Each structure stands twice: as C-alpha cells, then as structure tokens.
PDB file of C-alpha atoms and ligand atoms in Angstrom:
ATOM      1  CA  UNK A1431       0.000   0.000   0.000  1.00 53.00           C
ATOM      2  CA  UNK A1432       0.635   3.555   0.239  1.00 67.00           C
ATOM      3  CA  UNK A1433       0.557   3.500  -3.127  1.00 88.00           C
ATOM      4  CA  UNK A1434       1.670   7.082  -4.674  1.00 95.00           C
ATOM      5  CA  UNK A1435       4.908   7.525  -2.333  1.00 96.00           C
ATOM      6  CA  UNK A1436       6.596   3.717  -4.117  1.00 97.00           C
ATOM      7  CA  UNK A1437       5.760   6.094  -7.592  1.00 97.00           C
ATOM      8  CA  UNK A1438       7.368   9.115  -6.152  1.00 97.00           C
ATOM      9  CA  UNK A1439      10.832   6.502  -4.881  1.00 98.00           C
ATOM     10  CA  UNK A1440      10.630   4.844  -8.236  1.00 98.00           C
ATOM     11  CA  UNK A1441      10.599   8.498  -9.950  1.00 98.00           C
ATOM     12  CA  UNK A1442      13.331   9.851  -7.619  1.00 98.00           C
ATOM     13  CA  UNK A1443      15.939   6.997  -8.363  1.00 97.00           C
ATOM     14  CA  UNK A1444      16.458   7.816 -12.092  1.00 96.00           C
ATOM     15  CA  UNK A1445      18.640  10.764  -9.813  1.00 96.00           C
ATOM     16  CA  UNK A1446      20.960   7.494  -8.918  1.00 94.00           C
ATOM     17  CA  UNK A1447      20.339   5.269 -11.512  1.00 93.00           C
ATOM     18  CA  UNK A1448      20.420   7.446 -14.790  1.00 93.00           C
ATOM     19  CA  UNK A1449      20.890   4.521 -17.139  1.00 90.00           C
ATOM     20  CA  UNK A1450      18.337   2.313 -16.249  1.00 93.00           C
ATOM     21  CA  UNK A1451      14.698   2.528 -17.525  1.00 94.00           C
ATOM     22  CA  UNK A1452      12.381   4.143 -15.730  1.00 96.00           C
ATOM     23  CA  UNK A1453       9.892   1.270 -15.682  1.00 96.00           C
ATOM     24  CA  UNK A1454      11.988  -1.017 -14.199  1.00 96.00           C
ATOM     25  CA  UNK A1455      12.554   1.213 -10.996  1.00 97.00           C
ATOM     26  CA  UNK A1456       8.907   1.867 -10.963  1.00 97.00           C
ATOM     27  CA  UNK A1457       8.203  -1.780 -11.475  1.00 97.00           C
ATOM     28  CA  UNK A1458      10.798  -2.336  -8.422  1.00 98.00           C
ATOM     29  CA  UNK A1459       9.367   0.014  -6.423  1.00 98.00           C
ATOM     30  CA  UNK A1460       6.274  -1.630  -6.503  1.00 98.00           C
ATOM     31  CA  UNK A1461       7.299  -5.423  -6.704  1.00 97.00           C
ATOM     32  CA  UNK A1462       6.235  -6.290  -3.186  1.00 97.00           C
ATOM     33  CA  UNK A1463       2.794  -5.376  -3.952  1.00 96.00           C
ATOM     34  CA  UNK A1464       2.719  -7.392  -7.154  1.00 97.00           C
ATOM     35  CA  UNK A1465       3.900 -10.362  -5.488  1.00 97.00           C
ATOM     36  CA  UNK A1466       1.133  -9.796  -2.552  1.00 96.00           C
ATOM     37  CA  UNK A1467      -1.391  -9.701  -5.530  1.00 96.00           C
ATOM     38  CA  UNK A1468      -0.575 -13.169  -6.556  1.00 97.00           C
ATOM     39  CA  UNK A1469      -0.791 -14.493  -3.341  1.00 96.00           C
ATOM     40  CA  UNK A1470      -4.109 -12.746  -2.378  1.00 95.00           C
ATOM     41  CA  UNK A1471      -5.514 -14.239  -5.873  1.00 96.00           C
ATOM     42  CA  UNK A1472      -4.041 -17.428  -4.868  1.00 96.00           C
ATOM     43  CA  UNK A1473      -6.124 -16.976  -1.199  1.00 93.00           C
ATOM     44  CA  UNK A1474      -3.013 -16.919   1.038  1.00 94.00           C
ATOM     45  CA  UNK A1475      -3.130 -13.584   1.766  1.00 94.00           C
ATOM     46  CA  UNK A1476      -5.475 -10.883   3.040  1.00 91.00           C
ATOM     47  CA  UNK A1477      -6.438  -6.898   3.282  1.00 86.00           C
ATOM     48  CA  UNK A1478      -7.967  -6.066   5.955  1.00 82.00           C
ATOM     49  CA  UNK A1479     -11.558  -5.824   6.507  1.00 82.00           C
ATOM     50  CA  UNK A1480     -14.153  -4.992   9.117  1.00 78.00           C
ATOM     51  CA  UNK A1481     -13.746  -8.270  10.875  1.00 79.00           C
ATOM     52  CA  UNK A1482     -10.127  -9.655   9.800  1.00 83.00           C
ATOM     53  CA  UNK A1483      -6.734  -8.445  10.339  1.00 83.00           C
ATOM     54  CA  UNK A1484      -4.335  -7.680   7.452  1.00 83.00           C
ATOM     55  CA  UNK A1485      -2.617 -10.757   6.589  1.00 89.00           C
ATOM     56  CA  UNK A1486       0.660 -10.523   4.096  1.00 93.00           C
ATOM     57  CA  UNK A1487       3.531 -12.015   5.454  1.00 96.00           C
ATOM     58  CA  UNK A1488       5.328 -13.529   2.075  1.00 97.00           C
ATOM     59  CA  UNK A1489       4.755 -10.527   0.323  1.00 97.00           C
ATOM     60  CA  UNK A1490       5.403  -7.797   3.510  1.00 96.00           C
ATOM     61  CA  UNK A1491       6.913  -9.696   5.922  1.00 97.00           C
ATOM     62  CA  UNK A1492      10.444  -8.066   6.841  1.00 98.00           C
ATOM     63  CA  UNK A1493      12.437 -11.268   6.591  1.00 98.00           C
ATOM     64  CA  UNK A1494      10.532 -12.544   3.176  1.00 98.00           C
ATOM     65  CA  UNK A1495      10.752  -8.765   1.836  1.00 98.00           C
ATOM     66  CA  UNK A1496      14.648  -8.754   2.159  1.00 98.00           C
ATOM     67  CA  UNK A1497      15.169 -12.067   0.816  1.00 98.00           C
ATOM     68  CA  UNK A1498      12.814 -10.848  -2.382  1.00 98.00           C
ATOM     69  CA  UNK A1499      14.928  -7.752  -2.951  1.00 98.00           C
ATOM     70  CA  UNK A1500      18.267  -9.965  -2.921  1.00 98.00           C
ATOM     71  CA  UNK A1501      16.573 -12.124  -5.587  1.00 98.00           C
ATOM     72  CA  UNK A1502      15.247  -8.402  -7.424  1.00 98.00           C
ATOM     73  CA  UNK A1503      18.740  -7.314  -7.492  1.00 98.00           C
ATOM     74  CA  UNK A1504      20.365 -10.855  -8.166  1.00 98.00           C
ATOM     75  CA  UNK A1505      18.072 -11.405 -11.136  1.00 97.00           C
ATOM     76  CA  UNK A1506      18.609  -7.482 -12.755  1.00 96.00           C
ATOM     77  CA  UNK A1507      22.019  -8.065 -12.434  1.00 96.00           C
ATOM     78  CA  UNK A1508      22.339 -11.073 -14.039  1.00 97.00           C
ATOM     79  CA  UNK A1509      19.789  -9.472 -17.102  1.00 95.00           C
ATOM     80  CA  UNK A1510      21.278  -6.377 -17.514  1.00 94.00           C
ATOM     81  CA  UNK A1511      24.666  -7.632 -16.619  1.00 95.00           C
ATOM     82  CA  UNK A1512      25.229  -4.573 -14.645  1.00 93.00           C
ATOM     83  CA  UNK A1513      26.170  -4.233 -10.870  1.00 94.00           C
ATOM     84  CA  UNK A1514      24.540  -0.953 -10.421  1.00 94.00           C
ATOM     85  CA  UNK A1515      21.418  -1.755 -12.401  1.00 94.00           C
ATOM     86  CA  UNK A1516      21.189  -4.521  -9.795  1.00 96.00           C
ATOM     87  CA  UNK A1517      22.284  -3.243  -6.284  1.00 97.00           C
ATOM     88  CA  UNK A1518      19.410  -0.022  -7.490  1.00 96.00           C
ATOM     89  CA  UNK A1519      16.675  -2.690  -8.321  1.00 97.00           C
ATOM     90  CA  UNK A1520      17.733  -4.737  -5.247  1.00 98.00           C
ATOM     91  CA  UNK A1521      17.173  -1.547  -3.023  1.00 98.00           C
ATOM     92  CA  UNK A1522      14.499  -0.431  -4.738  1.00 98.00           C
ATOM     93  CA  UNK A1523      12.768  -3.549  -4.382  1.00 98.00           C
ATOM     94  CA  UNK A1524      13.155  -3.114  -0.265  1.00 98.00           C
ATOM     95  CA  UNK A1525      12.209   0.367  -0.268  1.00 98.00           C
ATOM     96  CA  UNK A1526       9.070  -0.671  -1.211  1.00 98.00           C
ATOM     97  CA  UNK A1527       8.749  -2.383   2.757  1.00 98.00           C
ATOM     98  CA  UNK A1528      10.345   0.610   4.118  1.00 97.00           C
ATOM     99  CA  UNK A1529       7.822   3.375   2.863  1.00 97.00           C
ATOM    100  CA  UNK A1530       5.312   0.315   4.435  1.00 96.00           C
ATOM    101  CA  UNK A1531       7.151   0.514   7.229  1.00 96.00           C
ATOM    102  CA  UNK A1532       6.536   4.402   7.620  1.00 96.00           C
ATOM    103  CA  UNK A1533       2.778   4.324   6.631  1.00 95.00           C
ATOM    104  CA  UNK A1534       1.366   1.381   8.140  1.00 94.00           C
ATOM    105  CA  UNK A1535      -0.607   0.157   9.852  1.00 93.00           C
ATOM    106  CA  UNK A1536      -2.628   2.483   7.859  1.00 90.00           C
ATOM    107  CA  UNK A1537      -6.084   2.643  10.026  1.00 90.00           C
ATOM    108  CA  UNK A1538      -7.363   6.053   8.096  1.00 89.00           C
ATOM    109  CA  UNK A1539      -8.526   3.660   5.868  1.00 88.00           C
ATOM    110  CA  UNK A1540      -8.198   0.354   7.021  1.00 88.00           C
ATOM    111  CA  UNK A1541      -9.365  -0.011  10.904  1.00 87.00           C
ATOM    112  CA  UNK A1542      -7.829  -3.102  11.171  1.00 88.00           C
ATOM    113  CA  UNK A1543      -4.551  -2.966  10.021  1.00 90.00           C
ATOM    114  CA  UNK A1544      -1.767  -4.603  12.050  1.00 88.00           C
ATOM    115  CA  UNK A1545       1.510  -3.246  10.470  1.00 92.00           C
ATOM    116  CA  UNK A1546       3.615  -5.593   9.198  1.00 95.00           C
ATOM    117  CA  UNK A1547       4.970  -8.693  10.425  1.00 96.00           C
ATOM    118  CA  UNK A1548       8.901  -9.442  11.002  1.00 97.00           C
ATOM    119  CA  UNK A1549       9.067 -13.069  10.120  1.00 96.00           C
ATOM    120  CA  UNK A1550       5.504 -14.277   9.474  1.00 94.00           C
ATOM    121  CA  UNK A1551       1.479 -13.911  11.187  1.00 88.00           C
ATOM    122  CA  UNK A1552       2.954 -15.160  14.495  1.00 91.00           C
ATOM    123  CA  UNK A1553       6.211 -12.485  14.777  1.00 94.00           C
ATOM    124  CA  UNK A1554       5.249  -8.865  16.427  1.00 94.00           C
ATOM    125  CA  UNK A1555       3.826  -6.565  13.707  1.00 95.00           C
ATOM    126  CA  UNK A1556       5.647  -3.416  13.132  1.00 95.00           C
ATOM    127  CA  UNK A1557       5.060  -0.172  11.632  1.00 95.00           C
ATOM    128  CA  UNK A1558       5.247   3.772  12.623  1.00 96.00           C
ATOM    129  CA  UNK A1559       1.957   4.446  11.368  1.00 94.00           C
ATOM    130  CA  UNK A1560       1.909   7.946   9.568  1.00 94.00           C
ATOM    131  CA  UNK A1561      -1.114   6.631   7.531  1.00 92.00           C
ATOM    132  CA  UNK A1562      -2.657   6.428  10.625  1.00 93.00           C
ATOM    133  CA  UNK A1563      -4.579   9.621  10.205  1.00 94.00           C
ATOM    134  CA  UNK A1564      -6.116  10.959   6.867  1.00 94.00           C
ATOM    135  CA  UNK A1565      -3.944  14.400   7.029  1.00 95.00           C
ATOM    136  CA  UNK A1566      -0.744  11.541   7.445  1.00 94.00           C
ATOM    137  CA  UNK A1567      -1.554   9.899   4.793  1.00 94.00           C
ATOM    138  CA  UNK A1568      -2.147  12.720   2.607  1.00 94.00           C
ATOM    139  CA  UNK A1569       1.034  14.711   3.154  1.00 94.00           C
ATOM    140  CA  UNK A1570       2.718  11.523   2.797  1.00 95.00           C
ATOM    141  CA  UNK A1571       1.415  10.109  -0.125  1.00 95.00           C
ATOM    142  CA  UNK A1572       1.423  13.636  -2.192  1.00 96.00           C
ATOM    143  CA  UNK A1573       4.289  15.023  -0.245  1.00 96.00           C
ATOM    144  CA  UNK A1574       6.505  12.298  -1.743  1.00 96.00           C
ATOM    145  CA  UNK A1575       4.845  11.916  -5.198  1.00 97.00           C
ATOM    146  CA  UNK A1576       5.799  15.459  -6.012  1.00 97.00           C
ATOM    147  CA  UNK A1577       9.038  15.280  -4.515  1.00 98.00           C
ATOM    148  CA  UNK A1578       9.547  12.038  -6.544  1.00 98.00           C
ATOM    149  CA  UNK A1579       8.584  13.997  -9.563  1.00 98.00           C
ATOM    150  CA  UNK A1580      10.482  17.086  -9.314  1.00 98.00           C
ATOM    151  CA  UNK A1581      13.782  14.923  -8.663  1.00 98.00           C
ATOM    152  CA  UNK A1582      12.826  12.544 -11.835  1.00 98.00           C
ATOM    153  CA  UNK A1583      12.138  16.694 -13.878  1.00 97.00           C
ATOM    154  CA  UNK A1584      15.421  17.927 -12.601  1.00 97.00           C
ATOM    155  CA  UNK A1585      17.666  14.756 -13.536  1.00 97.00           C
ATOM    156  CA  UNK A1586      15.871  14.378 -16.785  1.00 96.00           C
ATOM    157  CA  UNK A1587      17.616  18.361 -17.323  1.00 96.00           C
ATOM    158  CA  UNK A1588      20.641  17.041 -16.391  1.00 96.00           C
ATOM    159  CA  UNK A1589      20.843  14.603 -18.506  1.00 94.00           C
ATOM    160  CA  UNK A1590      19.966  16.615 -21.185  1.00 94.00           C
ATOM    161  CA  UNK A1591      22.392  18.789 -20.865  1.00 94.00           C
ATOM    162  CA  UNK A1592      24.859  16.440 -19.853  1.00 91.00           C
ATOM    163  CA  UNK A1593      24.375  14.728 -23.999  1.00 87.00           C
ATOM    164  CA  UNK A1594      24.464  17.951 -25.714  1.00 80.00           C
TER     165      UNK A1594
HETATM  166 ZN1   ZN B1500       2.868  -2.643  -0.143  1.00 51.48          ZN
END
C-alpha cells in the first residue's frame, strides 16, 4: 500500500540510476505489492476488513521482503549484466517495505490494520503508522509523489544537458 509515495521513490531513483529505464525502478518500487497480488488471488493472503486483520507475510513480511529484494537485485544483475542496475533494483525492491514501514498500519482507511509482520502472522507486527490519520496519509502520499517527480524533472535536465 501507500501507493503514490513507491511512484514518487521509483521516480526519484532515475537521480541514482540514470541509465536504467524508468519502468523497471517503478516496477521495483512496486514489486512487493505485485507479489502480494498473486498471493491474495491465490487466497493466502489478506487486506484487511471490518472483521479480519491484514494478513501478508510472504509478500510484507520483513524477513521474506529482504530475501525478495536480494533475488530483485540478483536477477537485474544477471539481465542487464550490470552491478549498479542490480544493487538499485535490489534496493528499490526493499524500499518498497520501508515506505510500508513508515505508513502502516494504515487505520485512516483500514481499521484493522496490524503493520507488518517481522518473520511471518505469528512475529510482532511493526510499523510507525503515519497513515494512521487521513492528514498523514495525505502529506505523505502527495508530499513524496511530487518530490519524486520534481527529482525525476530535474535529472531528466541534467541529462539533457549532460548529452548535448
Ligand atoms: Zn505494499
């Protein structure tokens, strides 16, 4: 979740990562929620509702979150056959859990969220919660988008100028 601020991250490493594409650090920066939409499809995970808790620990999960980004980055690397490309799409990949870190448990919109879980349902749930409140989770889903944005404008200048 906190869907606009993984755009903004994914728009804001083009600063670091000039050569590669920016859909593939957009993709990164939103690979943990593509891999929680496979498992929700495939029933084994949950969003919360009014009467059940949030349930994503192979897709949000801190442990199973790090060991996805290792395989993000491993996997770049190997396809673009670039170090860089891969340590970006590695950290990209975990940045993703860190801005859920930051915004959940998200109750402005889900009263039920738990944060999210170290290891899996059974570890302590974690989260600072800025999404806890609608203001939070304004600010912090705009905030970032347009700071993501004006970063992504300004290197794209840059760049520019840099190739004439
Ligand atoms: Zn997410």
């Amino acid at each position: 979740m906190a869907g606009l601020t993984h755009l903004g991250v994914g728009l804001a490493a083009k600063r670091v990562a000039p050569k590669t594409p920016l859909w593939a650090l957009v993709v990164s920066a939103y690979a943990l929620d593509f891999l929680f939409g496979v498992f929700w499809l495939l029933g084994i995970e949950r969003v919360p509702g009014e009467d059940v808790e949030a349930s994503s620990p192979y897709s949000h999960g801190l442990f199973m979150a790090a060991i996805w980004s290792a395989l993000a980055g491993l996997t770049a690397r190997r396809i673009s056959r670039d170090t860089r490309t891969g340590w970006v799409v590695g950290l990209l990949t975990f940045s993703h859990w860190v801005v859920d870190f930051i915004s959940h448990p998200m109750t402005a919109v889900f009263p039920r969220d738990t944060g999210l879980p170290v290891f899996f349902d059974d570890s302590p749930k974690i989260g600072l919660g800025v999404w806890r409140t609608k203001t939070g989770m304004n600010i912090g889903e705009y905030g970032s988008l347009i700071a993501g944005a004006v970063i992504y404008l300004f290197t794209l200048r840059k760049l520019k100028k840099e190739e004439a």
